[in-house]
Short mmCIF file of C-alpha atoms in Angstrom, two decimals:
data_model
loop_
_atom_site.label_atom_id
_atom_site.label_comp_id
_atom_site.label_asym_id
_atom_site.label_seq_id
_atom_site.Cartn_x
_atom_site.Cartn_y
_atom_site.Cartn_z
CA MET U 1 0.00 0.00 0.00
CA ARG U 2 1.15 3.48 -0.74
CA LEU U 3 -0.18 5.09 2.43
CA PRO U 4 0.70 4.12 5.98
CA LYS U 5 -2.15 3.09 8.30
CA GLU U 6 -1.77 6.27 10.34
CA MET U 7 -2.33 8.41 7.24
CA ILE U 8 -5.40 6.38 6.25
CA LYS U 9 -6.78 6.81 9.78
CA HIS U 10 -6.17 10.56 9.60
CA ILE U 11 -7.93 10.80 6.23
CA ALA U 12 -10.88 8.73 7.48
CA ASP U 13 -11.19 10.89 10.61
CA ALA U 14 -11.16 14.03 8.47
CA ILE U 15 -13.82 12.65 6.11
CA ALA U 16 -16.11 11.67 8.98
CA ALA U 17 -15.66 15.02 10.72
CA ASN U 18 -16.19 17.06 7.55
CA LEU U 19 -19.34 15.19 6.55
CA GLU U 20 -20.80 15.77 9.99
CA ALA U 21 -19.66 19.42 10.22
CA LYS U 22 -21.16 20.27 6.84
CA GLY U 23 -24.46 18.62 7.74
CA LEU U 24 -24.08 16.00 5.03
CA ALA U 25 -24.29 13.12 7.48
CA ARG U 26 -25.67 12.37 10.92
CA TYR U 27 -24.25 9.35 12.66
CA GLY U 28 -26.20 6.88 14.75
CA ALA U 29 -22.88 5.52 16.00
CA PRO U 30 -19.85 7.26 17.48
CA ARG U 31 -17.85 9.21 14.91
CA ASP U 32 -14.79 7.07 15.71
CA ALA U 33 -16.70 3.96 14.63
CA VAL U 34 -17.76 5.66 11.40
CA ALA U 35 -14.17 6.75 10.75
CA ALA U 36 -12.99 3.18 11.37
CA ASN U 37 -15.45 1.94 8.72
CA ILE U 38 -14.24 4.60 6.28
CA SER U 39 -10.67 3.54 7.00
CA GLU U 40 -11.57 -0.09 6.24
CA VAL U 41 -13.10 0.91 2.90
CA ILE U 42 -10.04 2.97 1.92
CA THR U 43 -7.70 0.15 2.92
CA ALA U 44 -9.72 -2.46 1.02
CA ASN U 45 -9.73 -0.27 -2.08
CA MET U 46 -5.99 0.28 -1.91
CA LEU U 47 -5.33 -3.44 -1.43
CA ALA U 48 -7.54 -4.21 -4.44
CA GLU U 49 -5.53 -1.74 -6.51
CA ASP U 50 -2.26 -3.29 -5.32
CA LYS U 51 -3.54 -6.73 -6.32
CA LEU U 52 -4.61 -5.36 -9.70
CA ASN U 53 -1.15 -3.84 -10.22
CA GLU U 54 0.46 -7.23 -9.57
CA GLU U 55 -1.90 -8.94 -12.02
CA VAL U 56 -1.11 -6.36 -14.71
CA LYS U 57 2.64 -6.82 -14.12
CA LYS U 58 2.30 -10.59 -14.53
CA LEU U 59 0.17 -10.20 -17.63
CA LEU U 60 2.61 -7.77 -19.25
CA ALA U 61 5.60 -9.91 -18.29
CA ALA U 62 4.10 -12.69 -20.41
CA HIS U 63 4.03 -10.28 -23.37
CA GLU U 64 7.31 -8.49 -22.71
CA ASP U 65 8.85 -9.42 -26.05
CA GLU U 66 5.82 -8.21 -27.99
CA ILE U 67 5.87 -4.91 -26.13
CA ALA U 68 9.57 -4.45 -26.90
CA LYS U 69 9.16 -5.42 -30.57
CA GLY U 70 6.29 -3.01 -30.98
CA GLN U 71 8.38 -0.30 -29.30
CA MET U 72 5.50 0.46 -26.98
CA ASP U 73 5.90 2.50 -23.83
CA TYR U 74 5.63 -0.01 -20.96
CA ARG U 75 4.17 2.58 -18.57
CA LYS U 76 1.45 3.52 -21.05
CA VAL U 77 0.60 -0.11 -21.79
CA PHE U 78 0.55 -0.79 -18.04
CA GLU U 79 -1.89 2.07 -17.37
CA LEU U 80 -4.17 1.15 -20.28
CA THR U 81 -4.26 -2.49 -19.21
CA LYS U 82 -4.89 -1.52 -15.60
CA GLN U 83 -7.75 0.82 -16.57
CA LYS U 84 -9.34 -1.89 -18.73
CA LEU U 85 -9.15 -4.56 -16.02
CA ALA U 86 -10.39 -2.14 -13.37
CA LYS U 87 -13.40 -1.24 -15.50
CA GLU U 88 -14.17 -4.91 -16.19
CA ARG U 89 -13.97 -5.74 -12.47
CA GLY U 90 -15.78 -2.66 -11.20
CA ILE U 91 -12.75 -1.32 -9.31
CA VAL U 92 -12.75 2.43 -8.86
CA LEU U 93 -9.25 3.86 -9.15
#
């Protein structure tokens, strides 16, 4: 994951506080519990993206010669492949 747990917790706390302060949400549970749920969602999403990145790397490794022969930019092919798989799997990046 690209963000440490402490940063994710800070972001989740800020989201929960801002939603409540702006009147966009009222919580039937303590705000800390809501922030913990938000943190879980962020973490799950980031782990799904990490898993997707690994799948794309494996997929492109199998076609490394073709990418080199076609003189394609690996980074661009990686991003296009990642976007396509994410869309197919319903992963929001």
